[in-house]
Amino acid sequence: MSEQSLWSVFINASLINNFVLAYFLGICPFLGVSGKLGNATRMGAAVTFVMLISSVSAYGIHILLQLAHAPYLQLIAYVVVIAALVQLIEMFIKKISPLLYRSLGIFLPLITTNCAILAVALFQTNRSYDFFQSIVFALGAGAGFTLALTLMAGLREKLEFSNVPDLAKGTAVTLMVAGILSMTFMGFAGLGTAQ
């Protein structure tokens, strides 16, 4: 069991070791869905929800596999649970908001292959987080993911009104902004270490 406080786990997952800007996990939706602020926020909420449910499920699966002396099934079990959750969310969003479903497009089913979600399940297991630490870790990772997406979406919307040279328009300027954001988040690296 880890002795980190819940606040420390949350800040670590959301800012210091942000899954998108520090670990470079979940880059596909980060670049693909961050064109509009509304879509980015909704995608962040969907990913956060999947991370939270996956984390709770992974905690239970880990205990069951330990009791069954079958920890080698951990990765497969996590992937199956994540895929099932994403399918449920996809059906839910399609039923509730067809417009949002169309705007998220291919990136919604791609949450299944979002390595950030699988990383939450694997990291919490490897760090021996207890149940509450696992939930806070998933919420922090989701908040960090949503923060990265919304920051990027806001910057990209502002860039549409900027005078960007033709050579740097499109993907080039998006990747430059992503790099600057990543370097900015490196400034959180020493947070909480000073005595």
Short mmCIF file of N, CA, C and O in Angstrom, two decimals, residues 54-55 58 74 78 82 116-126 137:
data_model
loop_
_atom_site.label_atom_id
_atom_site.label_comp_id
_atom_site.label_asym_id
_atom_site.label_seq_id
_atom_site.Cartn_x
_atom_site.Cartn_y
_atom_site.Cartn_z
N SER A 54 -12.86 2.30 -15.09
CA SER A 54 -11.80 1.32 -15.34
C SER A 54 -10.93 1.14 -14.10
O SER A 54 -10.49 0.03 -13.80
N SER A 55 -10.67 2.23 -13.40
CA SER A 55 -9.85 2.16 -12.21
C SER A 55 -10.51 1.31 -11.13
O SER A 55 -9.86 0.45 -10.51
N ALA A 58 -10.43 -2.23 -12.33
CA ALA A 58 -9.08 -2.79 -12.28
C ALA A 58 -8.69 -3.13 -10.85
O ALA A 58 -8.00 -4.14 -10.62
N GLN A 74 -3.90 -10.22 -15.96
CA GLN A 74 -4.21 -8.84 -15.62
C GLN A 74 -4.39 -7.96 -16.86
O GLN A 74 -5.40 -7.27 -16.99
N TYR A 78 -7.90 -6.19 -18.09
CA TYR A 78 -8.04 -4.74 -18.15
C TYR A 78 -8.51 -4.28 -19.53
O TYR A 78 -9.39 -3.43 -19.66
N ILE A 82 -12.02 -2.29 -20.33
CA ILE A 82 -11.98 -0.96 -20.96
C ILE A 82 -12.78 -0.97 -22.27
O ILE A 82 -13.56 -0.05 -22.54
N ALA A 116 -3.76 5.93 -22.40
CA ALA A 116 -3.82 6.60 -21.10
C ALA A 116 -4.75 5.86 -20.15
O ALA A 116 -4.49 5.79 -18.95
N ILE A 117 -5.83 5.31 -20.67
CA ILE A 117 -6.78 4.60 -19.82
C ILE A 117 -6.18 3.29 -19.31
O ILE A 117 -6.27 2.97 -18.12
N LEU A 118 -5.53 2.57 -20.19
CA LEU A 118 -4.86 1.34 -19.75
C LEU A 118 -3.73 1.67 -18.78
O LEU A 118 -3.50 0.94 -17.81
N ALA A 119 -3.06 2.79 -19.02
CA ALA A 119 -1.97 3.19 -18.13
C ALA A 119 -2.47 3.48 -16.73
O ALA A 119 -1.79 3.16 -15.75
N VAL A 120 -3.66 4.08 -16.60
CA VAL A 120 -4.22 4.34 -15.26
C VAL A 120 -4.36 3.02 -14.50
O VAL A 120 -3.96 2.91 -13.35
N ALA A 121 -4.93 2.02 -15.17
CA ALA A 121 -5.14 0.72 -14.52
C ALA A 121 -3.80 0.08 -14.14
O ALA A 121 -3.64 -0.46 -13.03
N LEU A 122 -2.84 0.14 -15.04
CA LEU A 122 -1.54 -0.50 -14.77
C LEU A 122 -0.73 0.26 -13.72
O LEU A 122 -0.11 -0.34 -12.85
N PHE A 123 -0.73 1.59 -13.80
CA PHE A 123 0.05 2.39 -12.85
C PHE A 123 -0.48 2.23 -11.43
O PHE A 123 0.29 2.11 -10.48
N GLN A 124 -1.79 2.25 -11.28
CA GLN A 124 -2.36 2.14 -9.92
C GLN A 124 -2.04 0.78 -9.32
O GLN A 124 -1.81 0.66 -8.12
N THR A 125 -2.01 -0.24 -10.15
CA THR A 125 -1.67 -1.58 -9.66
C THR A 125 -0.19 -1.65 -9.28
O THR A 125 0.16 -2.15 -8.20
N ASN A 126 0.65 -1.12 -10.16
CA ASN A 126 2.10 -1.17 -9.89
C ASN A 126 2.50 -0.32 -8.70
O ASN A 126 3.48 -0.62 -8.01
N PHE A 137 -6.54 8.79 -8.08
CA PHE A 137 -5.57 8.75 -9.17
C PHE A 137 -6.28 8.83 -10.53
O PHE A 137 -5.87 9.57 -11.42
#
